[in-house]
Amino acid sequence: CAEILARSNLAGVRHILLVLSGKGGVGKSTIATELALSLRHSGKKVGILDVDLCGPSIPRMFNVQDNDVHQCDSGWVPVFVDQDKSISLMSIGFLLEKPDDAVVWRGPKKNALIKQFVADVAWGDLDFLIVDTPPGTSDEHISTVEALRPYKPLGAILVTTPQAVSVGDVRRELTFCKKTGLRVLGIIENMSGFVCPHCSECTNIFSKGGGEELAKHAGVPFLGSVPLDPQLSQSLEEGRDFIQEFPKSSAFPALAHIAQQILDGTSPQSS
Amino acid sequence: MAEVAGGPRPEGEGARRRRAAPPLPQYLCSSSLFPLQTVPGPAAPRRAGPPPARDAPTSGSARPAPPLPRTRVREAPGGRGQPGWAGPCGGGASRGGRGRALPLTVVAPVSPAAEAAELRARLRSVKHTVLVLSGKGGVGKSTFSALLAHGLAADEAKQVALLDIDICGPSIPKMMGLEGEQVHQSGSGWSPVYVEENLGVMSVGFLLSSPDDAVIWRGPKKNGLIKQFLRDVDWGEIDYLIVDTPPGTSDEHLSIVQYLSAAHIDGAVIITTPQEVSLQDVRKEINFCHKVKVPIIGVVENMSGFICPKCKNESQIFPPTTGGAEKMCQNLNISLLGKVPLDPQIGKSCDKGQSFLSEVPDSPATSSYRSIIQRIQEYCDLQHFQEEKTI
Ligand SMILES: Nc1ncnc2c1ncn2[C@@H]1O[C@H](COP(=O)(O)OP(=O)(O)OP(=O)(O)O)[C@@H](O)[C@H]1O
Ligand SMILES: Nc1ncnc2c1ncn2[C@@H]1O[C@H](COP(=O)(O)OP(=O)(O)OP(=O)(O)O)[C@@H](O)[C@H]1O
Ligand SMILES: [Mg+2]
Ligand SMILES: [Mg+2]
Ligand SMILES: [Zn+2]
């Protein structure tokens, strides 16, 4: 078994993190993307595995949606975002003939592809592999956690927005983590407050504080509140490097702080 | 057998907000993949071995989903990942010992034809069915479903049913102010939970015993429950059945379309937000509708723009970088039913379980919702009219 692990495509991956939420559209893919960009900023090599098979967002968020996946001796070559190959991606988005094709699959097919994604992508050496997931606690999640278990993932980052309807679903996701033995690295409250760029008035469009409260209630670390920031959504639309280009923007400090906590948690001294 | 109920109406005041402790929670918990409770429900028939044959049509292997739109990878390395693989902890099928019969009233296996007949009989009393869909998460499907149900039920002469098939992330109980409510059983099946006498609701949320309970289920179990929601719930005579869905194009979506084909689907309302990250998923959903031949009533663009309450300037928080829903609808030749702005009051009303339409009746978002609901109503009326003509 140890031998199989040593020869596997994930042998060179140091830390595996999952980004989860019971709720849709809370910013899982956004957090996965910005975390990868922040970690690269700190000199790390990062991969993102996108297991959202029906609604993959990662290719567009890096503006590489037209790229193809190629094959090499050891498996599928991920798509590199830059010349230095500091960020590599794998997503079903790269496998579709036409970008608008619907992937109308029931569970078993999804499970098969996820298994293949975990086993057959030639990631090479990575400091972090971030797994972006669809909302929920179903096939994709069970299969991903099962397939990754031998590689001992570091844990999961849970994303929520502040409203009760979202926090409620994330409570269920916490139970999923508990049942599957996945450590919860912390909770992020995203879309927390909006500062008007015209008059600086702060409006809590999606309310405020729910994520922080949940972290307290559940006794898990709170990683921070990321405000609604039009510059962030705009740069994700265009696949730009928000961390590099918008250090003065309102969401930047929180995103940088989240990455720093992940780095601190994985530095040699702390482990 | 689950019989066709003679369409019993809700039993007046007494039926509303009644609390009972039916055997359902235990059944749900004990049949989940990672059992939440180990005590089996007293009324849940224990059944070893493979799931009943009646489940077969819903499982991926028996009714293969359309193949992956041609991939650009030439060959799968290592020959792994056979379609049909159910994984080490697959759904009912691969956990024979744990698999438990889903039905409450039916234990014997039923043939697909008999099952379709059963569904048809049960759904005969449904006049109009509207699916609320989106490829993207968090765009406001549940909010819209809830408000559509409220809006239609404003007419006391109409009987409205709201069915939540988001099995892993049900939002409807909270949004309808029904959190903590439970489903109870009557001779003719499960009774929906009633918000008003003419507005009944069903959701997996009513079957869970705690807000921390996770429904950790693979496809076949989700499909089984959805089927039960249609076959075993005593909906009575319904003018409108509104179905709230999770994002995507997978088990829940295929199943609801398959099961409702026994009746009739008026069409789907597709919800999106203005940015391309959302539209790219929504175009997939539209293709799904074409594929499974569900007519599209139209698209709602939600969260389009935010007017600052202080300075009244507008901000594009989710910017329509590729022209928003308007451009997409033009390109794909489908109707745009309307745009709803971001309004902090919407989220608040949802959290409080109140109808935003009656809480804030004079906001721009409310008038927008109202006109969209009206258009959907007109669409359905027309459908009905055309059907009568063809008969
Ligand atoms: N803090 C923020 N400020 C502004 N826009 C944001 C913020 N976080 C996320 N967004 C935008 O919100 C939308 C939804 O985010 P995202 O796609 O990351 O959510 P998700 O949880 O991955 O959704 P899904 O459940 O569909 O996978 C995206 O367009 C994204 O750009
Ligand atoms: N126009 C709006 N303005 C402000 N908040 C809104 C608006 N529409 C929806 N919301 C809020 O946004 C959140 C997400 O909406 P909702 O839960 O309806 O989305 P969904 O598409 O059903 O999500 P999921 O994919 O998780 O099922 C909710 O808290 C809701 O109250
Ligand atoms: Mg996503
Ligand atoms: Mg929803
Ligand atoms: Zn302002």
XYZ file of C-alpha atoms and ligand atoms in Angstrom:
727
model
C 0.000 0.000 0.000
C 2.771 2.423 0.951
C 4.360 1.541 -2.344
C 1.234 2.392 -4.269
C 0.995 5.709 -2.477
C 4.626 6.480 -3.262
C 4.109 5.832 -6.960
C 0.813 7.661 -7.165
C 0.245 10.929 -8.955
C -0.375 12.621 -5.604
C 2.925 11.497 -4.098
C 4.475 14.917 -4.713
C 1.590 16.850 -3.163
C 2.309 18.098 0.345
C -1.047 19.423 1.546
C -4.559 18.761 0.299
C -7.342 21.196 1.230
C -11.031 20.983 0.366
C -13.292 23.998 -0.023
C -16.830 23.037 0.984
C -20.234 24.532 1.617
C -23.708 23.190 1.986
C -24.941 26.300 0.212
C -24.590 27.275 -3.431
C -23.036 30.488 -4.686
C -21.402 31.480 -1.421
C -17.970 31.834 -3.022
C -16.368 28.400 -2.833
C -14.765 28.742 -6.255
C -13.839 32.338 -5.469
C -12.086 31.334 -2.257
C -10.340 28.401 -3.979
C -9.117 30.782 -6.681
C -7.980 33.606 -4.416
C -6.340 31.208 -1.997
C -4.349 29.692 -4.855
C -3.309 33.152 -6.050
C -2.309 34.215 -2.527
C -0.300 31.073 -1.928
C 1.466 31.568 -5.237
C 2.231 35.094 -4.114
C 4.031 33.525 -1.157
C 6.107 31.394 -3.489
C 4.105 28.190 -3.279
C 3.209 25.797 -6.073
C -0.531 25.192 -6.099
C -2.968 22.946 -7.913
C -6.746 23.227 -8.036
C -8.901 20.191 -8.643
C -12.424 21.263 -9.606
C -14.898 18.488 -8.826
C -17.949 20.612 -9.660
C -18.870 18.577 -12.725
C -22.168 20.237 -13.637
C -21.061 23.835 -13.025
C -17.289 24.190 -13.242
C -16.139 27.777 -12.573
C -12.387 27.396 -12.134
C -11.310 27.543 -15.822
C -12.987 30.918 -16.353
C -11.813 32.335 -13.056
C -8.250 31.889 -14.385
C -9.201 32.830 -17.952
C -7.943 29.519 -19.342
C -11.337 28.145 -20.377
C -10.152 27.465 -23.933
C -7.293 25.201 -22.900
C -7.137 21.468 -23.490
C -5.971 18.652 -21.313
C -3.222 16.506 -22.787
C -1.979 13.124 -21.895
C 1.460 11.978 -20.813
C 2.877 8.680 -19.611
C 1.757 9.175 -16.064
C -1.725 10.467 -16.855
C -3.478 13.725 -17.665
C -1.404 16.892 -17.756
C -3.175 19.673 -15.843
C -3.638 23.097 -17.403
C -0.978 25.579 -16.303
C -2.019 29.141 -15.650
C 1.403 30.677 -16.265
C 4.821 30.033 -17.759
C 6.321 29.146 -14.379
C 3.708 26.454 -13.922
C 3.118 27.778 -10.423
C -0.630 27.138 -10.634
C -2.065 24.065 -12.330
C -5.723 23.220 -12.813
C -7.915 20.253 -13.592
C -11.608 20.654 -14.344
C -14.274 19.002 -16.444
C -14.500 22.385 -18.156
C -11.321 21.477 -20.069
C -12.811 18.224 -21.306
C -15.960 19.529 -22.953
C -16.171 19.875 -26.680
C -18.450 22.886 -26.426
C -18.377 25.107 -23.341
C -22.168 25.220 -23.025
C -22.656 21.472 -23.172
C -24.556 20.243 -20.147
C -23.023 17.358 -18.257
C -26.189 15.385 -17.632
C -24.812 12.670 -15.437
C -26.172 10.727 -12.562
C -24.001 9.791 -9.593
C -22.099 6.753 -10.852
C -20.593 8.581 -13.811
C -19.660 11.535 -11.670
C -18.033 9.211 -9.192
C -16.046 7.511 -11.910
C -14.649 10.773 -13.237
C -13.762 12.021 -9.766
C -11.902 8.824 -9.057
C -10.036 9.342 -12.271
C -9.303 12.980 -11.437
C -7.780 11.910 -8.136
C -5.766 9.025 -9.571
C -4.726 10.110 -13.023
C -3.740 13.777 -13.024
C 0.012 14.238 -13.205
C 0.313 17.077 -10.690
C 4.034 16.718 -10.127
C 5.325 18.498 -7.027
C 2.832 20.790 -5.329
C 2.839 22.561 -1.990
C -0.952 22.695 -1.973
C -3.734 20.971 -3.830
C -7.030 22.812 -3.353
C -10.234 20.926 -4.162
C -13.193 23.066 -5.244
C -16.554 21.348 -4.784
C -20.202 21.876 -5.708
C -22.630 22.613 -2.859
C -24.013 19.738 -0.853
C -23.152 16.428 0.761
C -23.735 13.962 -2.034
C -21.972 11.948 -4.709
C -19.181 14.386 -5.514
C -18.359 14.936 -1.859
C -18.522 11.331 -0.768
C -16.449 10.207 -3.748
C -13.857 12.924 -3.332
C -13.370 12.285 0.343
C -13.204 8.526 -0.218
C -10.705 8.838 -3.042
C -8.495 11.287 -1.163
C -8.558 9.464 2.153
C -5.335 7.480 1.523
C -3.539 10.773 0.928
C -4.622 12.212 4.263
C -6.054 15.605 3.371
C -5.158 18.388 5.754
C -8.794 19.328 6.103
C -11.646 21.461 4.829
C -12.343 25.175 4.629
C -16.063 25.884 4.919
C -17.520 28.917 3.190
C -20.794 30.569 4.077
C -22.536 33.866 3.529
C -23.950 35.602 6.603
C -27.674 34.822 6.164
C -29.408 32.181 8.226
C -30.467 30.206 5.128
C -26.821 29.775 4.233
C -25.517 29.170 7.752
C -28.172 26.468 8.178
C -26.814 24.518 5.223
C -23.236 24.920 6.423
C -24.188 23.428 9.790
C -25.095 20.278 7.874
C -21.768 20.419 6.058
C -20.009 20.477 9.441
C -21.796 17.230 10.238
C -20.555 15.812 6.945
C -16.986 16.670 7.961
C -17.462 15.047 11.334
C -18.971 11.881 9.854
C -16.248 11.522 7.240
C -13.414 12.371 9.600
C -12.436 15.498 7.740
C -10.808 18.133 9.918
C -12.417 21.566 9.700
C -9.632 24.106 9.206
C -12.069 26.925 9.660
C -15.087 28.861 8.452
C -15.013 31.874 6.140
C -17.871 34.373 6.070
C -18.023 35.693 2.513
C -20.067 38.567 1.033
C -20.127 40.129 4.463
C -21.147 43.751 4.065
C -20.779 46.096 1.113
C -19.073 49.463 1.248
C -20.559 51.835 -1.332
C -17.742 53.056 -3.576
C -19.572 56.384 -3.987
C -20.276 57.372 -0.387
C -18.533 54.721 1.772
C -21.807 53.750 3.437
C -21.732 50.084 4.515
C -24.846 48.048 3.716
C -25.201 44.456 4.871
C -26.859 43.223 1.704
C -26.659 39.609 2.825
C -26.762 40.449 6.533
C -23.675 40.069 8.736
C -22.065 37.925 11.410
C -23.748 34.561 10.747
C -20.552 32.786 9.755
C -18.604 34.040 12.731
C -21.405 33.008 15.057
C -21.510 29.541 13.539
C -17.753 29.114 14.020
C -18.119 30.061 17.657
C -21.119 27.803 18.122
C -19.377 24.849 16.470
C -16.049 25.475 18.166
C -14.055 25.697 14.953
C -11.630 28.453 13.885
C -13.063 31.525 12.188
C -10.805 32.473 9.303
C -12.304 35.877 8.548
C -15.021 37.924 6.852
C -14.625 38.823 3.189
C -16.754 41.827 2.154
C -18.684 42.111 -1.099
C -16.218 43.752 -3.451
C -17.135 44.575 -7.071
C -13.443 44.610 -7.970
C -13.220 41.002 -6.851
C -16.187 39.811 -8.906
C -14.951 41.847 -11.865
C -11.467 40.347 -11.770
C -12.914 36.830 -11.484
C -15.002 37.546 -14.583
C -11.873 38.439 -16.483
C -9.662 35.812 -14.934
C -7.233 38.345 -13.535
C -4.901 38.095 -10.555
C -6.807 40.047 -7.904
C -4.108 39.465 -5.293
C -1.456 40.993 -7.551
C -3.530 43.794 -9.030
C -5.864 45.031 -6.305
C -3.997 45.097 -2.982
C -5.920 48.248 -2.000
C -9.325 46.732 -2.628
C -11.719 46.031 0.250
C -11.639 42.235 0.016
C -7.840 42.030 -0.151
C -6.890 42.150 3.560
C -9.308 39.374 4.509
C -8.210 37.141 1.614
C -4.534 37.688 2.405
C -5.171 36.953 6.065
C -6.929 33.680 5.216
C -3.970 32.529 3.132
C -1.583 33.530 5.907
C -3.471 31.410 8.424
C -3.263 28.411 6.088
C 0.474 29.006 5.667
C 0.969 29.363 9.417
C -0.982 26.193 10.019
C 1.202 24.215 7.647
C 4.621 25.667 8.425
C 7.121 23.128 9.793
C 7.143 24.711 13.270
C 3.417 24.280 13.757
C 3.126 20.720 12.548
C -50.253 0.108 -2.643
C -50.184 3.825 -2.446
C -53.627 4.700 -3.624
C -54.904 7.612 -5.487
C -56.264 9.785 -2.826
C -59.617 11.181 -3.668
C -57.941 14.548 -3.509
C -58.656 15.369 0.120
C -58.272 19.035 0.830
C -56.252 20.173 3.794
C -58.273 19.627 6.894
C -58.802 23.284 7.666
C -57.200 25.000 10.628
C -56.409 21.798 12.372
C -54.154 20.674 9.581
C -51.965 23.697 9.814
C -48.821 23.663 11.875
C -49.784 20.418 13.465
C -46.883 18.717 15.121
C -46.630 14.990 15.130
C -43.684 12.675 15.505
C -44.029 10.315 12.580
C -41.655 7.443 12.052
C -40.073 9.237 9.120
C -37.046 10.764 10.791
C -35.719 7.446 11.930
C -36.235 5.952 8.558
C -34.337 8.797 7.005
C -31.535 8.726 9.484
C -30.998 5.024 9.479
C -30.952 4.752 5.740
C -28.467 7.554 5.260
C -25.061 6.530 4.102
C -23.467 7.423 7.367
C -26.274 6.616 9.721
C -27.054 9.538 11.943
C -28.740 7.279 14.404
C -28.246 3.610 14.783
C -31.673 2.881 16.137
C -33.864 1.750 13.293
C -37.258 3.297 13.096
C -39.986 1.045 14.378
C -42.125 1.538 11.317
C -39.337 1.350 8.792
C -39.462 -2.065 7.242
C -36.030 -3.586 7.410
C -34.971 -5.156 4.201
C -31.697 -6.811 3.456
C -30.276 -7.398 0.040
C -30.462 -5.253 -3.029
C -32.935 -2.421 -3.234
C -36.335 -3.199 -4.646
C -36.533 -3.571 -8.371
C -38.757 -0.536 -8.506
C -35.736 1.599 -7.858
C -33.974 0.278 -10.902
C -35.061 2.883 -13.423
C -33.596 5.640 -11.300
C -30.139 4.211 -10.806
C -27.383 5.385 -13.084
C -26.463 1.963 -14.312
C -29.928 0.918 -15.290
C -30.755 4.065 -17.158
C -27.477 5.505 -18.308
C -27.289 9.262 -18.491
C -26.490 10.689 -21.884
C -22.793 10.275 -22.607
C -20.349 13.052 -21.855
C -20.524 15.506 -24.690
C -17.526 14.349 -26.676
C -14.358 14.832 -24.731
C -11.130 16.085 -26.095
C -9.105 13.607 -24.138
C -8.450 10.790 -26.516
C -8.220 7.911 -24.160
C -8.767 7.397 -20.501
C -5.478 6.464 -18.887
C -5.329 3.135 -17.165
C -8.836 2.231 -18.194
C -10.087 3.264 -14.800
C -13.329 4.943 -14.052
C -15.788 2.705 -15.746
C -19.137 4.374 -15.986
C -21.428 2.694 -13.570
C -18.869 2.384 -10.859
C -20.637 3.074 -7.652
C -17.727 3.583 -5.319
C -16.761 1.909 -2.098
C -19.682 3.381 -0.256
C -22.140 3.736 -3.047
C -25.799 4.356 -2.684
C -28.344 1.724 -1.868
C -27.090 -0.580 -4.574
C -23.654 -1.267 -3.191
C -24.603 -1.308 0.448
C -26.906 -4.240 0.274
C -26.931 -4.830 3.990
C -27.799 -1.253 4.802
C -30.203 -0.705 1.963
C -33.669 -0.237 3.254
C -36.939 -0.040 1.470
C -37.977 3.530 0.976
C -41.707 3.202 0.581
C -44.030 3.594 3.463
C -47.035 2.067 1.909
C -45.607 -0.166 -0.755
C -43.261 -2.972 0.034
C -43.559 -5.307 -2.896
C -41.521 -4.489 -6.003
C -43.489 -2.701 -8.658
C -42.825 -2.776 -12.375
C -41.814 0.463 -14.076
C -45.072 0.514 -15.982
C -47.142 0.051 -12.854
C -45.062 2.693 -11.173
C -45.654 5.173 -13.969
C -49.351 4.441 -13.751
C -49.246 5.042 -10.037
C -47.477 8.354 -10.477
C -49.868 9.347 -13.216
C -52.832 8.576 -11.034
C -51.424 10.607 -8.182
C -50.450 13.531 -10.409
C -53.693 13.601 -12.325
C -54.998 16.167 -9.882
C -52.154 18.620 -10.669
C -53.078 21.294 -13.199
C -49.821 23.165 -13.706
C -46.228 22.308 -12.904
C -43.412 24.841 -12.910
C -39.776 23.916 -12.275
C -37.403 26.548 -10.911
C -33.931 25.790 -12.214
C -30.413 27.170 -12.480
C -27.027 25.759 -13.307
C -25.537 28.106 -10.728
C -25.774 27.969 -6.958
C -27.042 30.764 -4.768
C -28.684 32.791 -7.515
C -32.047 32.890 -5.743
C -33.896 29.756 -6.901
C -35.384 29.011 -3.501
C -36.228 32.639 -2.822
C -37.999 32.834 -6.148
C -39.806 29.518 -5.674
C -41.057 30.643 -2.283
C -42.254 34.007 -3.586
C -43.848 32.448 -6.653
C -45.776 30.108 -4.366
C -46.848 32.998 -2.129
C -47.763 35.104 -5.131
C -49.917 32.405 -6.730
C -51.534 31.502 -3.422
C -52.622 35.114 -2.954
C -55.610 33.997 -4.988
C -57.528 32.008 -2.386
C -59.321 30.070 -5.060
C -56.066 28.481 -6.162
C -54.437 25.534 -4.448
C -50.634 25.793 -4.540
C -48.009 23.169 -3.686
C -44.324 23.957 -3.172
C -42.009 20.969 -3.460
C -38.345 21.309 -2.464
C -36.164 18.656 -4.102
C -32.883 20.121 -2.850
C -32.231 17.084 -0.692
C -28.812 18.082 0.671
C -29.445 21.804 1.122
C -33.152 22.429 1.706
C -33.926 26.144 2.165
C -37.677 26.111 1.761
C -38.678 25.268 5.360
C -36.835 28.299 6.703
C -37.969 30.623 3.917
C -41.605 29.625 4.405
C -41.389 30.038 8.174
C -41.867 26.313 8.717
C -38.610 25.378 10.375
C -39.016 22.619 12.907
C -42.279 21.456 11.365
C -42.667 17.775 10.687
C -44.570 15.781 8.165
C -47.280 13.520 9.432
C -48.870 10.514 7.959
C -52.465 9.921 7.126
C -54.303 7.057 5.536
C -53.717 8.493 2.103
C -50.006 9.234 2.473
C -47.738 11.910 3.892
C -49.454 15.214 4.479
C -47.686 18.345 3.299
C -47.078 21.120 5.808
C -49.489 23.991 5.223
C -48.523 27.665 5.397
C -51.998 28.703 4.419
C -54.948 26.542 3.664
C -54.203 26.816 -0.012
C -50.395 26.572 0.207
C -48.838 23.218 1.067
C -45.111 22.555 1.319
C -42.944 19.443 1.237
C -39.201 19.303 1.882
C -36.650 16.861 3.231
C -36.156 19.488 5.917
C -39.404 18.317 7.534
C -37.999 14.820 7.844
C -34.846 15.732 9.745
C -34.772 15.736 13.488
C -32.095 18.377 14.053
C -30.687 21.379 12.186
C -27.311 19.631 12.253
C -28.515 16.529 10.438
C -26.772 16.085 7.115
C -28.343 14.079 4.340
C -25.261 12.304 3.082
C -26.828 10.443 0.202
C -25.767 9.401 -3.226
C -28.080 9.694 -6.235
C -30.302 6.620 -5.931
C -31.467 7.508 -2.447
C -32.179 11.082 -3.442
C -34.149 9.806 -6.422
C -36.101 7.445 -4.207
C -37.141 10.257 -1.921
C -38.120 12.527 -4.798
C -40.308 9.776 -6.143
C -41.923 9.434 -2.758
C -42.567 13.154 -2.625
C -44.622 12.774 -5.780
C -46.211 9.412 -5.174
C -46.680 9.156 -1.436
C -47.579 12.724 -0.537
C -51.249 13.453 -0.369
C -51.167 16.708 -2.281
C -54.852 16.792 -3.048
C -56.180 18.824 -5.954
C -53.527 21.308 -7.022
C -53.632 24.223 -9.412
C -49.902 24.923 -9.284
C -47.052 22.641 -8.312
C -43.844 24.680 -7.920
C -40.621 22.673 -7.718
C -37.471 24.190 -6.177
C -34.301 22.410 -7.277
C -30.614 22.336 -6.348
C -28.162 23.740 -8.917
C -26.945 21.448 -11.678
C -28.055 18.881 -14.217
C -27.811 15.625 -12.348
C -29.839 13.076 -10.424
C -32.467 15.366 -8.920
C -33.100 17.087 -12.238
C -33.265 13.950 -14.336
C -35.497 12.275 -11.785
C -38.009 15.061 -11.372
C -38.351 15.365 -15.140
C -38.671 11.613 -15.488
C -41.273 11.255 -12.751
C -43.258 14.275 -13.831
C -43.386 12.977 -17.366
C -46.170 10.806 -15.986
C -48.083 14.047 -15.658
C -47.190 17.229 -17.445
C -44.622 20.009 -16.995
C -45.773 23.456 -18.082
C -42.202 24.645 -18.149
C -39.121 25.836 -16.321
C -38.207 29.236 -14.966
C -34.451 29.702 -15.102
C -32.818 31.934 -12.511
C -29.472 33.616 -13.040
C -27.393 36.520 -11.796
C -25.853 38.995 -14.271
C -22.218 37.897 -14.338
C -20.662 35.484 -16.837
C -19.514 33.086 -14.095
C -23.209 32.458 -13.515
C -24.414 32.652 -17.127
C -21.952 30.005 -18.280
C -23.607 27.505 -15.949
C -27.085 28.713 -16.820
C -26.522 28.070 -20.524
C -25.793 24.469 -19.576
C -29.085 24.315 -17.725
C -30.878 25.675 -20.786
C -29.255 22.963 -22.883
C -30.392 20.440 -20.323
C -33.977 21.640 -20.737
C -33.704 21.277 -24.496
C -32.272 17.804 -24.097
C -35.021 16.548 -21.816
C -37.671 18.550 -23.677
C -38.817 20.780 -20.864
C -40.158 24.061 -22.270
C -38.521 27.207 -20.915
C -41.000 29.770 -19.657
C -38.248 32.327 -19.352
C -35.245 33.647 -17.470
C -35.178 35.807 -14.347
C -32.096 37.928 -13.756
C -31.726 38.256 -10.007
C -29.339 40.444 -7.988
C -28.945 42.813 -10.912
C -27.516 45.971 -9.456
C -27.633 47.510 -6.024
C -28.879 51.003 -5.239
C -27.100 52.445 -2.215
C -29.776 53.491 0.282
C -27.731 56.547 1.251
C -26.450 58.124 -1.966
C -28.823 56.354 -4.417
C -25.966 55.471 -6.751
C -26.056 52.066 -8.376
C -23.216 49.519 -8.047
C -22.821 46.406 -10.185
C -21.765 43.933 -7.527
C -22.178 41.019 -9.940
C -21.248 42.836 -13.152
C -22.922 41.829 -16.448
C -19.560 41.648 -18.235
C -20.993 39.717 -21.189
C -24.286 41.583 -21.407
C -26.119 39.818 -18.601
C -29.259 37.737 -18.977
C -30.635 40.146 -21.560
C -27.925 39.397 -24.090
C -28.035 35.683 -23.352
C -31.795 35.565 -23.877
C -31.447 37.408 -27.169
C -28.758 35.017 -28.346
C -30.679 31.926 -27.339
C -34.070 33.263 -28.320
C -35.791 32.793 -24.984
C -37.804 35.290 -22.943
C -36.393 37.418 -20.195
C -39.162 37.519 -17.604
C -37.624 40.384 -15.674
C -34.808 41.647 -13.476
C -34.804 41.797 -9.699
C -32.349 44.139 -7.960
C -30.340 43.338 -4.840
C -32.322 44.357 -1.792
C -31.102 43.618 1.768
C -34.732 43.214 2.802
C -35.084 40.071 0.655
C -32.482 38.136 2.598
C -33.944 39.370 5.875
C -37.466 38.281 4.971
C -36.145 34.872 3.903
C -34.356 34.437 7.215
C -37.477 35.401 9.125
C -39.607 33.065 7.040
C -41.855 35.819 5.799
C -42.969 36.726 2.329
C -40.963 39.662 1.058
C -43.891 40.528 -1.207
C -46.172 41.300 1.713
C -43.403 42.563 4.051
C -42.161 45.230 1.628
C -45.024 45.632 -0.834
C -43.879 48.848 -2.473
C -40.214 48.205 -3.280
C -38.831 48.001 -6.837
C -37.913 44.349 -6.200
C -41.490 43.536 -5.186
C -43.030 45.085 -8.277
C -40.495 43.251 -10.371
C -41.325 39.919 -8.700
C -45.027 40.614 -9.121
C -44.801 41.260 -12.823
C -42.695 38.127 -13.305
C -45.207 36.032 -11.379
C -47.988 37.472 -13.492
C -46.183 36.514 -16.693
C -45.722 32.968 -15.438
C -49.397 32.778 -14.581
C -50.344 33.968 -18.036
C -48.012 31.426 -19.599
C -49.629 28.631 -17.610
C -53.150 29.784 -18.456
C -52.269 29.774 -22.106
C -50.829 26.278 -21.807
C -54.015 25.081 -20.251
C -56.084 26.749 -22.923
C -54.077 25.179 -25.725
C -54.323 21.809 -24.124
C -58.077 22.032 -23.894
C -58.208 22.974 -27.531
C -56.234 19.928 -28.572
C -58.344 17.548 -26.559
N -16.609 38.768 -1.742
C -17.163 38.859 -2.946
N -17.427 40.064 -3.502
C -18.007 40.159 -4.723
N -18.351 39.105 -5.479
C -18.091 37.887 -4.979
C -17.491 37.693 -3.707
N -17.376 36.356 -3.500
C -17.875 35.753 -4.595
N -18.306 36.666 -5.494
C -18.952 36.403 -6.782
O -20.135 35.692 -6.507
C -20.376 34.717 -7.491
C -20.500 33.358 -6.822
O -19.256 32.984 -6.311
P -18.656 31.528 -6.606
O -18.909 31.137 -8.004
O -17.246 31.535 -6.122
O -19.565 30.679 -5.604
P -19.620 29.098 -5.422
O -19.891 28.853 -3.976
O -18.429 28.466 -6.011
O -20.905 28.759 -6.295
P -21.429 27.304 -6.761
O -22.178 26.790 -5.582
O -22.325 27.586 -7.934
O -20.222 26.500 -7.100
C -19.216 34.798 -8.468
O -19.584 35.550 -9.582
C -18.151 35.522 -7.684
O -17.329 36.293 -8.520
N -32.502 40.020 -5.051
C -31.953 39.682 -3.894
N -31.425 40.628 -3.065
C -30.856 40.280 -1.903
N -30.749 39.027 -1.462
C -31.254 38.050 -2.237
C -31.869 38.316 -3.478
N -32.282 37.132 -4.012
C -31.914 36.185 -3.140
N -31.298 36.723 -2.071
C -30.711 36.022 -0.937
O -29.574 35.339 -1.421
C -29.420 34.090 -0.785
C -29.388 32.978 -1.826
O -30.675 32.833 -2.363
P -31.361 31.391 -2.502
O -31.090 30.589 -1.297
O -32.756 31.630 -2.898
O -30.522 30.837 -3.729
P -30.552 29.386 -4.381
O -30.317 29.579 -5.829
O -31.778 28.669 -3.970
O -29.287 28.720 -3.699
P -28.873 27.156 -3.701
O -28.151 26.973 -4.988
O -27.971 26.996 -2.521
O -30.131 26.364 -3.615
C -30.569 33.970 0.193
O -30.142 34.371 1.459
C -31.579 34.954 -0.351
O -32.388 35.473 0.655
Mg -18.282 26.951 -7.476
Mg -31.981 26.774 -3.033
Zn -23.595 55.187 -1.482
